[in-house]
Short mmCIF file of N, CA and C in Angstrom, two decimals:
data_model
loop_
_atom_site.label_atom_id
_atom_site.label_comp_id
_atom_site.label_asym_id
_atom_site.label_seq_id
_atom_site.Cartn_x
_atom_site.Cartn_y
_atom_site.Cartn_z
N MET F 1280 -16.22 -60.21 -21.49
CA MET F 1280 -18.03 -60.05 -22.04
C MET F 1280 -17.84 -61.76 -21.96
N GLU F 1281 -17.43 -62.51 -21.56
CA GLU F 1281 -17.45 -63.12 -21.55
C GLU F 1281 -17.69 -63.92 -20.22
N LEU F 1282 -17.11 -63.24 -19.54
CA LEU F 1282 -16.94 -63.45 -18.20
C LEU F 1282 -18.54 -62.63 -17.80
N LEU F 1283 -18.87 -61.66 -17.56
CA LEU F 1283 -19.56 -60.93 -17.55
C LEU F 1283 -20.90 -61.54 -18.43
N LEU F 1284 -21.04 -62.58 -18.97
CA LEU F 1284 -22.10 -62.92 -19.50
C LEU F 1284 -22.68 -64.07 -18.51
N LYS F 1285 -21.51 -64.79 -17.97
CA LYS F 1285 -20.96 -65.65 -17.36
C LYS F 1285 -22.11 -65.42 -15.83
N LYS F 1286 -21.39 -64.12 -15.70
CA LYS F 1286 -21.86 -63.61 -14.51
C LYS F 1286 -23.47 -63.78 -14.24
N ALA F 1287 -23.79 -63.18 -15.14
CA ALA F 1287 -25.07 -62.62 -15.24
C ALA F 1287 -26.59 -63.88 -14.86
N LEU F 1288 -25.33 -64.80 -15.99
CA LEU F 1288 -26.35 -65.82 -15.97
C LEU F 1288 -26.33 -66.76 -14.89
N TYR F 1289 -25.52 -66.78 -14.61
CA TYR F 1289 -26.12 -67.67 -12.60
C TYR F 1289 -26.46 -67.00 -11.88
N VAL F 1290 -26.31 -65.28 -12.09
CA VAL F 1290 -27.00 -64.56 -10.95
C VAL F 1290 -28.51 -64.44 -11.37
N ALA F 1291 -29.52 -64.26 -12.25
CA ALA F 1291 -30.43 -64.94 -12.78
C ALA F 1291 -30.69 -66.28 -12.77
N ILE F 1292 -29.48 -67.18 -12.79
CA ILE F 1292 -30.72 -68.59 -12.82
C ILE F 1292 -30.85 -68.82 -11.35
N LEU F 1293 -29.38 -68.27 -10.30
CA LEU F 1293 -30.51 -68.62 -8.91
C LEU F 1293 -31.22 -67.74 -8.00
N VAL F 1294 -31.02 -66.43 -8.56
CA VAL F 1294 -32.35 -66.52 -8.08
C VAL F 1294 -33.64 -65.94 -8.40
N ALA F 1295 -33.93 -66.97 -9.72
CA ALA F 1295 -34.91 -67.74 -10.93
C ALA F 1295 -35.66 -68.78 -9.44
N ILE F 1296 -34.51 -69.54 -8.75
CA ILE F 1296 -35.08 -70.65 -7.99
C ILE F 1296 -35.38 -70.13 -6.87
N VAL F 1297 -34.74 -69.74 -6.54
CA VAL F 1297 -34.70 -69.10 -5.12
C VAL F 1297 -35.83 -68.35 -5.20
N TYR F 1298 -36.94 -67.73 -6.37
CA TYR F 1298 -37.60 -66.78 -6.22
C TYR F 1298 -39.15 -68.04 -6.49
N LEU F 1299 -38.56 -68.87 -7.14
CA LEU F 1299 -39.44 -70.22 -7.31
C LEU F 1299 -40.00 -71.60 -5.89
N LEU F 1300 -38.42 -70.76 -5.09
CA LEU F 1300 -39.07 -72.36 -3.92
C LEU F 1300 -39.56 -71.17 -2.96
N LYS F 1301 -39.65 -70.14 -2.96
CA LYS F 1301 -39.02 -69.22 -1.19
C LYS F 1301 -39.92 -67.87 -1.78
N PRO F 1302 -41.27 -67.47 -2.58
CA PRO F 1302 -41.73 -66.49 -3.03
C PRO F 1302 -42.35 -65.65 -1.52
N GLY F 1303 -41.97 -66.48 -0.76
CA GLY F 1303 -42.24 -65.43 0.47
C GLY F 1303 -41.16 -64.23 1.51
N LEU F 1304 -39.93 -64.74 -0.14
CA LEU F 1304 -38.95 -63.58 0.44
C LEU F 1304 -39.59 -62.14 -0.01
N ALA F 1305 -40.07 -62.08 -1.19
CA ALA F 1305 -40.10 -60.90 -1.66
C ALA F 1305 -41.70 -60.41 -1.48
N PHE F 1306 -42.81 -61.41 -1.43
CA PHE F 1306 -44.16 -60.75 -1.12
C PHE F 1306 -44.53 -61.61 0.23
N LYS F 1307 -45.35 -61.00 0.81
CA LYS F 1307 -46.54 -61.21 1.35
C LYS F 1307 -47.72 -62.20 1.48
N PRO F 1308 -47.80 -62.65 1.91
CA PRO F 1308 -49.39 -64.11 1.97
C PRO F 1308 -50.15 -63.60 1.07
N ASN F 1309 -50.51 -61.67 1.17
CA ASN F 1309 -51.93 -60.86 0.46
C ASN F 1309 -51.10 -60.57 -1.13
N GLY F 1310 -49.82 -61.32 -1.42
CA GLY F 1310 -50.12 -60.56 -3.01
C GLY F 1310 -48.67 -59.64 -2.65
N GLN F 1311 -48.59 -59.01 -1.96
CA GLN F 1311 -48.05 -57.54 -2.43
C GLN F 1311 -46.82 -57.26 -1.45
N HIS F 1312 -45.59 -56.98 -1.76
CA HIS F 1312 -44.60 -56.59 -1.62
C HIS F 1312 -44.34 -56.58 -0.09
N ARG F 1313 -43.23 -58.08 0.09
CA ARG F 1313 -43.17 -57.49 1.27
C ARG F 1313 -41.77 -55.25 1.96
N GLU F 1314 -42.45 -55.66 3.04
CA GLU F 1314 -41.99 -54.34 3.82
C GLU F 1314 -40.14 -54.61 4.68
N TYR F 1315 -39.43 -53.80 4.18
CA TYR F 1315 -38.32 -54.29 4.99
C TYR F 1315 -37.67 -53.22 6.19
N GLY F 1316 -37.87 -54.17 7.27
CA GLY F 1316 -37.50 -53.92 8.65
C GLY F 1316 -37.43 -54.54 9.96
N VAL F 1317 -37.46 -53.96 10.75
CA VAL F 1317 -38.70 -54.65 11.80
C VAL F 1317 -39.17 -54.16 12.37
N GLY F 1318 -40.33 -55.07 13.30
CA GLY F 1318 -41.46 -55.22 13.72
C GLY F 1318 -42.68 -55.56 12.84
N VAL F 1319 -43.78 -55.15 12.93
CA VAL F 1319 -45.29 -55.35 11.59
C VAL F 1319 -45.22 -53.80 10.90
N ASP F 1320 -45.13 -54.21 9.77
CA ASP F 1320 -46.02 -52.71 9.18
C ASP F 1320 -47.15 -52.38 9.39
N SER F 1321 -48.34 -52.17 8.83
CA SER F 1321 -49.71 -51.29 8.89
C SER F 1321 -51.01 -52.19 8.51
N GLN F 1322 -50.49 -53.74 7.97
CA GLN F 1322 -51.44 -54.20 7.80
C GLN F 1322 -51.44 -55.81 8.15
N GLY F 1323 -50.41 -55.46 9.38
CA GLY F 1323 -50.44 -56.72 10.63
C GLY F 1323 -49.32 -57.57 10.36
N TYR F 1324 -48.47 -57.60 8.55
CA TYR F 1324 -47.86 -58.78 8.42
C TYR F 1324 -46.00 -58.26 9.06
N LYS F 1325 -45.35 -59.28 9.45
CA LYS F 1325 -43.89 -58.99 9.71
C LYS F 1325 -43.20 -58.52 8.83
N LYS F 1326 -42.58 -57.81 9.26
CA LYS F 1326 -42.05 -56.73 8.23
C LYS F 1326 -40.65 -57.99 8.61
N SER F 1327 -39.35 -57.91 7.58
CA SER F 1327 -38.65 -58.68 7.38
C SER F 1327 -36.82 -58.24 7.04
N VAL F 1328 -36.14 -58.72 7.23
CA VAL F 1328 -34.61 -57.32 7.40
C VAL F 1328 -34.17 -58.31 5.71
N TYR F 1329 -34.39 -59.57 5.91
CA TYR F 1329 -34.39 -60.47 4.62
C TYR F 1329 -35.08 -60.72 3.49
N THR F 1330 -35.13 -59.35 2.58
CA THR F 1330 -36.10 -59.57 1.23
C THR F 1330 -35.58 -60.07 0.58
N MET F 1331 -35.84 -60.12 -0.48
CA MET F 1331 -35.49 -60.58 -2.24
C MET F 1331 -34.29 -59.70 -2.66
N PHE F 1332 -34.67 -58.53 -1.55
CA PHE F 1332 -33.53 -57.23 -2.78
C PHE F 1332 -32.25 -57.70 -2.23
N THR F 1333 -31.72 -57.65 -0.81
CA THR F 1333 -30.88 -58.30 0.30
C THR F 1333 -30.29 -60.63 -0.45
N PHE F 1334 -31.01 -60.78 -0.77
CA PHE F 1334 -30.91 -61.91 -1.23
C PHE F 1334 -30.04 -61.26 -2.69
N VAL F 1335 -30.66 -60.93 -3.26
CA VAL F 1335 -29.98 -60.70 -4.89
C VAL F 1335 -28.25 -59.90 -4.43
N VAL F 1336 -28.01 -58.99 -3.07
CA VAL F 1336 -27.33 -58.13 -3.06
C VAL F 1336 -26.43 -59.31 -3.02
N VAL F 1337 -26.25 -60.13 -2.26
CA VAL F 1337 -25.49 -61.03 -1.37
C VAL F 1337 -24.93 -62.44 -2.70
N ILE F 1338 -25.91 -62.60 -3.36
CA ILE F 1338 -25.22 -63.40 -4.47
C ILE F 1338 -25.11 -62.92 -5.39
N VAL F 1339 -24.72 -61.44 -6.07
CA VAL F 1339 -23.90 -60.75 -6.61
C VAL F 1339 -22.90 -61.06 -6.11
N VAL F 1340 -22.36 -61.13 -4.82
CA VAL F 1340 -21.67 -60.22 -4.20
C VAL F 1340 -21.05 -62.24 -3.91
N LEU F 1341 -21.43 -62.99 -3.76
CA LEU F 1341 -20.44 -64.26 -3.82
C LEU F 1341 -20.28 -64.52 -5.13
N VAL F 1342 -20.89 -64.12 -6.15
CA VAL F 1342 -20.43 -64.33 -7.34
C VAL F 1342 -19.94 -64.07 -7.95
N ASN F 1343 -19.45 -62.83 -7.80
CA ASN F 1343 -18.25 -61.56 -8.26
C ASN F 1343 -16.57 -62.49 -7.52
N LYS F 1344 -17.34 -62.99 -6.94
CA LYS F 1344 -16.12 -63.58 -5.27
C LYS F 1344 -15.24 -64.63 -6.23
N TYR F 1345 -16.96 -65.35 -5.98
CA TYR F 1345 -15.94 -67.11 -6.48
C TYR F 1345 -16.70 -67.49 -8.51
N ILE F 1346 -16.75 -67.15 -8.86
CA ILE F 1346 -16.57 -67.24 -10.63
C ILE F 1346 -15.83 -66.28 -11.10
N GLN F 1347 -14.51 -67.28 -11.57
CA GLN F 1347 -13.14 -66.72 -12.34
C GLN F 1347 -13.97 -66.87 -13.96
#
């Protein structure tokens, strides 16, 4: 249980730091959520393959692999 809490804390802190430093991963310049994909969306903004959801998944995998 202590290990699970430690991993959750690491994930939450890393996601919060990246969210504060790089909010463009989650939001478009107009404040709406970014769309996943390639090309442009209906409003003319570029879609992104690397979104906040993708970042969270990568962080969870890395924390599970390296935090003992």
